Tab-separated table of C-alpha atoms in Angstrom:
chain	number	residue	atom	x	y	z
A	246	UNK	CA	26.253	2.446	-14.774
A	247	UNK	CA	24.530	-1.050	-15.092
A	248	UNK	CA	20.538	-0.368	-15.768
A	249	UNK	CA	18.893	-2.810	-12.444
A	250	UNK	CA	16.600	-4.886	-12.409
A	251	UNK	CA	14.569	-3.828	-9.659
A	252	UNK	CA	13.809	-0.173	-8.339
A	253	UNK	CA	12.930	-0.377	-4.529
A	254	UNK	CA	10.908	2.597	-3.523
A	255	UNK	CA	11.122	4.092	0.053
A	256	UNK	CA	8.501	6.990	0.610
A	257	UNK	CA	9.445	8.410	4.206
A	258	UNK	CA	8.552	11.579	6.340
A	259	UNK	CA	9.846	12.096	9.473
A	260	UNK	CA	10.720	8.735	10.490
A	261	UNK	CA	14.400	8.976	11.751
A	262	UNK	CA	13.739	6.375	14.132
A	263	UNK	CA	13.314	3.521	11.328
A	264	UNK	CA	14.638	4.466	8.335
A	265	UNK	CA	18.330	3.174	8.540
A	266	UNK	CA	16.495	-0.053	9.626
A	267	UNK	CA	14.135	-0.118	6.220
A	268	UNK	CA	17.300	0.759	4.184
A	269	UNK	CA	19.153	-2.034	5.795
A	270	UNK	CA	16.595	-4.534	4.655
A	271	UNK	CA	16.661	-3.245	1.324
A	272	UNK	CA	20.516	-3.109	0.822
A	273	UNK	CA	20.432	-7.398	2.345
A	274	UNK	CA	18.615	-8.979	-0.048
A	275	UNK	CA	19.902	-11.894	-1.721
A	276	UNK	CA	18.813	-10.630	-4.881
A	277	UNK	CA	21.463	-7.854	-5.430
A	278	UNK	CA	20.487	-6.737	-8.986
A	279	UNK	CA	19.034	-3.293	-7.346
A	280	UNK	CA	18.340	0.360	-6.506
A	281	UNK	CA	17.379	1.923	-3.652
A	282	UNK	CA	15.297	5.180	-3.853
A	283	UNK	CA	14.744	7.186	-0.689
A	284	UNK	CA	12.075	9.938	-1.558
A	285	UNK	CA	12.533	11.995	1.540
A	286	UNK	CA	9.066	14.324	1.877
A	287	UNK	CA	10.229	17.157	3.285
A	288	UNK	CA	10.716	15.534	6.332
A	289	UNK	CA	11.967	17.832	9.459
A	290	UNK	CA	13.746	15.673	12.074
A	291	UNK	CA	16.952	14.040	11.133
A	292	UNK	CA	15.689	11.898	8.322
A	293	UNK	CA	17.639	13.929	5.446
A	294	UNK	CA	20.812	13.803	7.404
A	295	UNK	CA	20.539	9.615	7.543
A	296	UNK	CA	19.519	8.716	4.080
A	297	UNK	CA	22.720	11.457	3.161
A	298	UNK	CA	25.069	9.321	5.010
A	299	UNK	CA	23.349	5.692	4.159
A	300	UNK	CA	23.457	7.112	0.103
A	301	UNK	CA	27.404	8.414	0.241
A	302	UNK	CA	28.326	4.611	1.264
A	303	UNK	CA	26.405	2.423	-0.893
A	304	UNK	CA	26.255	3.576	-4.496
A	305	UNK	CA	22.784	1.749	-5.136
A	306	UNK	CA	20.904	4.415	-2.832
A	307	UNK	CA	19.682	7.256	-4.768
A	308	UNK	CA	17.931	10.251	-2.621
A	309	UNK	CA	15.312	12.728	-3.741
A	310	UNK	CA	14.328	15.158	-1.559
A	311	UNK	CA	11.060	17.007	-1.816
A	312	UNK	CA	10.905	20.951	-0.584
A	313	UNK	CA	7.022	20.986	0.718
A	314	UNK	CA	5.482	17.884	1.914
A	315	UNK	CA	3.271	16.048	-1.037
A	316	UNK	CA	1.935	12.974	0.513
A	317	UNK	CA	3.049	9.468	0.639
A	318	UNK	CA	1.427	8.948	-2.956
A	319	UNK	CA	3.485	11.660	-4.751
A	320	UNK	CA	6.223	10.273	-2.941
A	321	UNK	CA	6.087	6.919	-4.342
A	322	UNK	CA	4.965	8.337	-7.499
A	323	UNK	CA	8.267	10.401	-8.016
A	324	UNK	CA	10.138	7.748	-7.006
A	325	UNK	CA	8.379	5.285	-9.746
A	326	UNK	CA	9.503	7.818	-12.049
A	327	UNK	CA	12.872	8.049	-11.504
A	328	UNK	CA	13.393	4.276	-11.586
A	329	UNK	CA	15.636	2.589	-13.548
A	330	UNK	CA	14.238	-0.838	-13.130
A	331	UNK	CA	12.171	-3.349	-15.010
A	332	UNK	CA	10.617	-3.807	-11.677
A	333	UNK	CA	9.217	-1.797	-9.067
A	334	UNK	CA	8.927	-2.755	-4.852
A	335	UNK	CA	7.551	-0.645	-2.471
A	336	UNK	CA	8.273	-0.218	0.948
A	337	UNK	CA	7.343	1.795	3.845
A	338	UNK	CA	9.835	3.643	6.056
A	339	UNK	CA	9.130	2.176	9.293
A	340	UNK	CA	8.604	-1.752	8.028
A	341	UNK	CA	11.564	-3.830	7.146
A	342	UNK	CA	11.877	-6.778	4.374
A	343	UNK	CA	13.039	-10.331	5.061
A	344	UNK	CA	16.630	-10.915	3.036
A	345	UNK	CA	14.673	-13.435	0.801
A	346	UNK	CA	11.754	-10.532	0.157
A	347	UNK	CA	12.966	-9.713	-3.919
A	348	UNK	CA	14.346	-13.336	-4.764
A	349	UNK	CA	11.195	-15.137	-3.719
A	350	UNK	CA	8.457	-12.388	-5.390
A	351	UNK	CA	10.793	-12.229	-8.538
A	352	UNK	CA	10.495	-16.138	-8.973
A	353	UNK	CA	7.071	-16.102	-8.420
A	354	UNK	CA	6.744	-13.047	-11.466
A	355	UNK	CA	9.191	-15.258	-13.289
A	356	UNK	CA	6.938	-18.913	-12.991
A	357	UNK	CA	3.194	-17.693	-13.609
A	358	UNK	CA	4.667	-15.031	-16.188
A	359	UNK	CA	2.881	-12.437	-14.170
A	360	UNK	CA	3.019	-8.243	-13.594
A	361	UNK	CA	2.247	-8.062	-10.048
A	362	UNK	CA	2.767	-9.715	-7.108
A	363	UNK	CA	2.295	-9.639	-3.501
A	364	UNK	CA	2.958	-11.723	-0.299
A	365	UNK	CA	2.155	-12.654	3.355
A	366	UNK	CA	3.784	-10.868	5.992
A	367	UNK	CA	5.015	-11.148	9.696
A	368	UNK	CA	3.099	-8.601	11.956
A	369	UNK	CA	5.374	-6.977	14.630
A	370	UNK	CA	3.727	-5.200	17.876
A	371	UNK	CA	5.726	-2.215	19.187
A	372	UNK	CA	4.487	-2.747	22.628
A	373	UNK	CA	5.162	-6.170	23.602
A	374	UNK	CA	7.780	-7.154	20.243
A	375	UNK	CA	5.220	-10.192	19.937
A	376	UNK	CA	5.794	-10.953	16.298
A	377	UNK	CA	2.765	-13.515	14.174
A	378	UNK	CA	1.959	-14.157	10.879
A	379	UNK	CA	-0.566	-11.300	9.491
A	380	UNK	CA	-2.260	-14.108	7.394
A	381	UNK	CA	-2.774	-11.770	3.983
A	382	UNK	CA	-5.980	-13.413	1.728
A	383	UNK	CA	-4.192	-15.892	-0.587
A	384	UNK	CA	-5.375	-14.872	-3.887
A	385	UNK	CA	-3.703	-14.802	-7.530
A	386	UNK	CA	-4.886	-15.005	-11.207
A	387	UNK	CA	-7.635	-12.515	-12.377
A	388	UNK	CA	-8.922	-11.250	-8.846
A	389	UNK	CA	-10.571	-8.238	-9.847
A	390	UNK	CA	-13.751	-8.960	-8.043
A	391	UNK	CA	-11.777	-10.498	-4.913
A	392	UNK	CA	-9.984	-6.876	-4.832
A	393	UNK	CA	-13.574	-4.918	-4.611
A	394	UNK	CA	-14.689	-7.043	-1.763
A	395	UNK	CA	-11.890	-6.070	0.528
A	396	UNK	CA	-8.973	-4.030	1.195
A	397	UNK	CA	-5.528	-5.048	0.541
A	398	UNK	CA	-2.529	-6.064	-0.393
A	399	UNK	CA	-0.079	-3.956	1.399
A	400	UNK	CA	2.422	-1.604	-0.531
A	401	UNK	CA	5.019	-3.498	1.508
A	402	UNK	CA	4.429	-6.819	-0.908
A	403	UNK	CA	3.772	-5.519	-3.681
A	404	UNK	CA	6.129	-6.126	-6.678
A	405	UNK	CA	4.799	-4.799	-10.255
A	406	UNK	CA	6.249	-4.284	-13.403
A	407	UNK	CA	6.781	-0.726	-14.499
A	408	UNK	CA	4.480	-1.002	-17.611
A	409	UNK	CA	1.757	-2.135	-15.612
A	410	UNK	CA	1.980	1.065	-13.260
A	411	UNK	CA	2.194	3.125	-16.895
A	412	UNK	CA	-0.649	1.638	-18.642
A	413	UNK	CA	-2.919	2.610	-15.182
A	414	UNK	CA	-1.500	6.189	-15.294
A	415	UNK	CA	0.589	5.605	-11.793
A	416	UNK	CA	-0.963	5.877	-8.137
A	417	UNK	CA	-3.452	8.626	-7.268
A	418	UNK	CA	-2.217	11.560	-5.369
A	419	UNK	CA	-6.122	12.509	-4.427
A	420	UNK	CA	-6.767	9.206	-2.151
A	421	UNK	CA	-6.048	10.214	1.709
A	422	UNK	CA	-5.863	6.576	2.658
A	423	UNK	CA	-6.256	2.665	1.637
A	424	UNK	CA	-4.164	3.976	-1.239
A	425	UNK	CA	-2.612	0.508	-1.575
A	426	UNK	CA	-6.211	-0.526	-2.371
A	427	UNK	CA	-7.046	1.428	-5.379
A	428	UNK	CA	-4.188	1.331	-6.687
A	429	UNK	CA	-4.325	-2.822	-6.065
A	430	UNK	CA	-7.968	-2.231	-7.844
A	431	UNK	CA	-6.978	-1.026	-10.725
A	432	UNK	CA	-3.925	-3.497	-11.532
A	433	UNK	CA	-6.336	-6.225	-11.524
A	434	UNK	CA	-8.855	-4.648	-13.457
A	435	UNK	CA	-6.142	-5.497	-16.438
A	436	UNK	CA	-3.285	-7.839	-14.814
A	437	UNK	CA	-3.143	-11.521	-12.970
A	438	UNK	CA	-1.434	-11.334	-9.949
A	439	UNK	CA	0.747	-13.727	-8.353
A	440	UNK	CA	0.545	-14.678	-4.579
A	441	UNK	CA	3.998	-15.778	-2.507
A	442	UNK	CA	2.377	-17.871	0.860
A	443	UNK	CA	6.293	-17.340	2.532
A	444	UNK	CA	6.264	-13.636	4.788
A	445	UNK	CA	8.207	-11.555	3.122
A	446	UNK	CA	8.386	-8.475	5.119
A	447	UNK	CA	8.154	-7.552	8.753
A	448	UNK	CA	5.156	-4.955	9.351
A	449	UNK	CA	5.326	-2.823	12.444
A	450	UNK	CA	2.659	-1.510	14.744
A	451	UNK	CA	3.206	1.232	16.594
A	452	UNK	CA	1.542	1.721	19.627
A	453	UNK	CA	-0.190	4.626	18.349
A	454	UNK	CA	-1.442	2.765	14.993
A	455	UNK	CA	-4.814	2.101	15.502
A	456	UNK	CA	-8.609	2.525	14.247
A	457	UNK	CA	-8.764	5.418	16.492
A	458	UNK	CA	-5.239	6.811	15.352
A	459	UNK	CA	-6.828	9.087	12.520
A	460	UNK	CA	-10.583	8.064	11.833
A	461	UNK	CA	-11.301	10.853	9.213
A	462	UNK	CA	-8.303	10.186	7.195
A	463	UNK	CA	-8.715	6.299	7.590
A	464	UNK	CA	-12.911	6.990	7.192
A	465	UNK	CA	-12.279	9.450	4.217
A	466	UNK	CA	-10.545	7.458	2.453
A	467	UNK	CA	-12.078	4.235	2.365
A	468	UNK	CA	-15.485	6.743	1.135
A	469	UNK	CA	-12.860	8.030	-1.611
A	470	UNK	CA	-11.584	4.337	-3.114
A	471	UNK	CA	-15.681	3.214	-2.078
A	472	UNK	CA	-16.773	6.311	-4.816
A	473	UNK	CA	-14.420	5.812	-7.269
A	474	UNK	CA	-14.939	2.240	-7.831
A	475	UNK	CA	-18.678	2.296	-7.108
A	476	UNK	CA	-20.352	1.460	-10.356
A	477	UNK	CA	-17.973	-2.242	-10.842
A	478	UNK	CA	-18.502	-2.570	-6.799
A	479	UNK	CA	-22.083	-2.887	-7.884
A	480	UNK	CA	-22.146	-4.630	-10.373
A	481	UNK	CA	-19.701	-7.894	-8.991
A	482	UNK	CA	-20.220	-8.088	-5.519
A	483	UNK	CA	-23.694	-6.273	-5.253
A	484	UNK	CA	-25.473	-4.873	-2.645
A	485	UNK	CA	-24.170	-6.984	0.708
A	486	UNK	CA	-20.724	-6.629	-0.671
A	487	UNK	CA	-20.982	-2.688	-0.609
A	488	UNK	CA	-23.034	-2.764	2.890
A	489	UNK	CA	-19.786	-4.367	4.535
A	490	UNK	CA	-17.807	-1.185	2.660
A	491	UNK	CA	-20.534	1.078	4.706
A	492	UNK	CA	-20.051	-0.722	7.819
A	493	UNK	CA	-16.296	-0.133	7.955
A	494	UNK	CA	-16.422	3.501	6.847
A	495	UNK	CA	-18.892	4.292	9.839
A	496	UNK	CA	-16.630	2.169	12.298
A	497	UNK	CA	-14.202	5.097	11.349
A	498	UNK	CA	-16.819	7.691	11.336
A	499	UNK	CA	-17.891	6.559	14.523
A	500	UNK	CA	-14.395	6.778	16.320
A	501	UNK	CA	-13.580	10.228	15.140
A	502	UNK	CA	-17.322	10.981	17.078
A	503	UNK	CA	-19.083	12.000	13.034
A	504	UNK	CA	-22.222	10.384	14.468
A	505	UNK	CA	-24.440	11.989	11.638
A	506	UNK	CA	-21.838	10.155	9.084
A	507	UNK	CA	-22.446	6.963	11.287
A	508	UNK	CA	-25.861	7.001	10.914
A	509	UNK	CA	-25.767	7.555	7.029
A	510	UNK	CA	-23.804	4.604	6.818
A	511	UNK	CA	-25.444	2.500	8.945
A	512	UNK	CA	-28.577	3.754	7.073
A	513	UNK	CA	-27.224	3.033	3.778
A	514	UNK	CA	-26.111	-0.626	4.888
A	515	UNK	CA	-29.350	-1.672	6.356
A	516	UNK	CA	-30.706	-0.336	2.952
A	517	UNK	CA	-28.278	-2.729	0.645
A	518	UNK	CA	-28.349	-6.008	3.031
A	519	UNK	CA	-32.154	-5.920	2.347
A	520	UNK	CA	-31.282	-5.364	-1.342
A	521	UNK	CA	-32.984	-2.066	-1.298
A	522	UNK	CA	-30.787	0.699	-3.618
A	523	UNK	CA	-30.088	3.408	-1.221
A	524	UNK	CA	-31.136	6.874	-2.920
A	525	UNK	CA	-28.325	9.061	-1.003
A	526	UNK	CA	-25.415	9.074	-3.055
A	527	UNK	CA	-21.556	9.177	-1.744
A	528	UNK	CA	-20.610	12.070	-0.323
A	529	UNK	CA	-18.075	14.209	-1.870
């Protein structure tokens, strides 16, 4: 069988209601030269039973099936590893790509001779199907620093090369949420990245997706990538730029009602915008 150039990996659990839709995307592109891996994680509605009959009609969908649920992270993980590609794409189970999504980040890879890249994106709203441009930060080159400041890009844009996931020992299993970020932190701690300006997915908002949807996972999280990257956070965007990290992590403290975690935050931001060191250290 003919080794692909790309390896398009589809972490889903549970999410009968989209998948055929995501795999759809995936199978249109207009750049052809690809697999499809569907890393089911031990899903329990009807999931299994669609990627089974989407994988015995199109030869490029391969299906692995996990027996206990792992997480989205050792989902993608196990699906980076069994890729045959150069390239690796990411895409989540209830999002779709536009038909131009591969062809358009591939050229981009191809012209700046770059390992990762990452797009704009069309924001979709369950409720009313209003769909607008998300408007993604516009950033490429060395953006290491840019990367501490702020969260992003999605998993949904992101095209890398397989020996740049390698040489950062793959995506960590232990972060609860904002994986996309550390894992986008510590590709441009050694890689350039390129930036497409055309949308190249469609990203859907459920009507339950919001700050208030899971604050300690979304709160927790943010504090894990926050910790780990601490020290360089420091040191390149200093004390205001970690204040606006405490802000957001009590916004999510505060709407899962952790009002003593609120007021540490709070505490430690005040302490950093007047470019006093706060003493308390992360939690763990």
């Amino acid at each position: 069988m003919k080794v692909p150039l790309v390896s398009i990996i589809i972490p889903t659990y549970n999410r009968s209601a989209y998948i055929a839709r995501a795999v759809k995307g995936a199978q249109d592109q207009s750049f052809s030269d690809h697999e499809i891996i569907v890393v089911d994680d031990d899903s329990k509605d009807n999931t299994a039973r669609i990627v089974a009959e989407l994988s015995s009609a199109d030869p490029r969908i391969r299906w692995i099936k996990h027996s206990v649920n792992r997480g989205s992270q050792a989902a993608r993980n196990a699906g980076i590893k069994a890729a045959r590609g150069e390239w690796i794409a990411f895409l989540d189970s209830d999002d779709e790509w536009l038909s131009s999504s591969l062809e358009v980040r591939l050229a981009e890879a191809e012209k700046h001779k770059v390992k990762i890249v990452y797009s704009d994106c069309y924001v979709e709203y369950a409720a009313t199907r209003r769909r607008a441009l998300f408007g993604i930060r516009p950033l490429s080159g060395m953006i290491y620093k840019e990367i501490l400041g702020a969260p992003g890009p999605m998993f949904q844009s992101l095209l890398v090369h397989i020996d740049a996931l390698k040489e950062i020992g793959y995506l960590d299993e232990s972060i609860m949420s904002y994986q996309e970020w550390d894992t986008s932190i510590r590709l441009a701690k050694v890689y350039a990245f390129g930036f497409v300006k055309e949308p190249t997915f469609i990203y859907h908002r459920h009507t339950d997706e919001t700050i208030s949807s899971n604050p300690f996972r979304n709160a927790r999280g943010y504090e894990q990538v926050v910790q780990k990257h601490i020290v360089d956070m420091d040191k390149l965007i200093g004390p205001k730029g970690l204040a606006r990290h405490y802000i957001r992590i009590a916004a999510y403290f505060l709407a899962g009602n952790k009002y003593n975690r609120v007021l540490k935050y709070l505490s430690m931001a005040a302490g950093n915008y007047l470019s006093i060191r706060p003493t308390v250290s992360l939690p763990k």
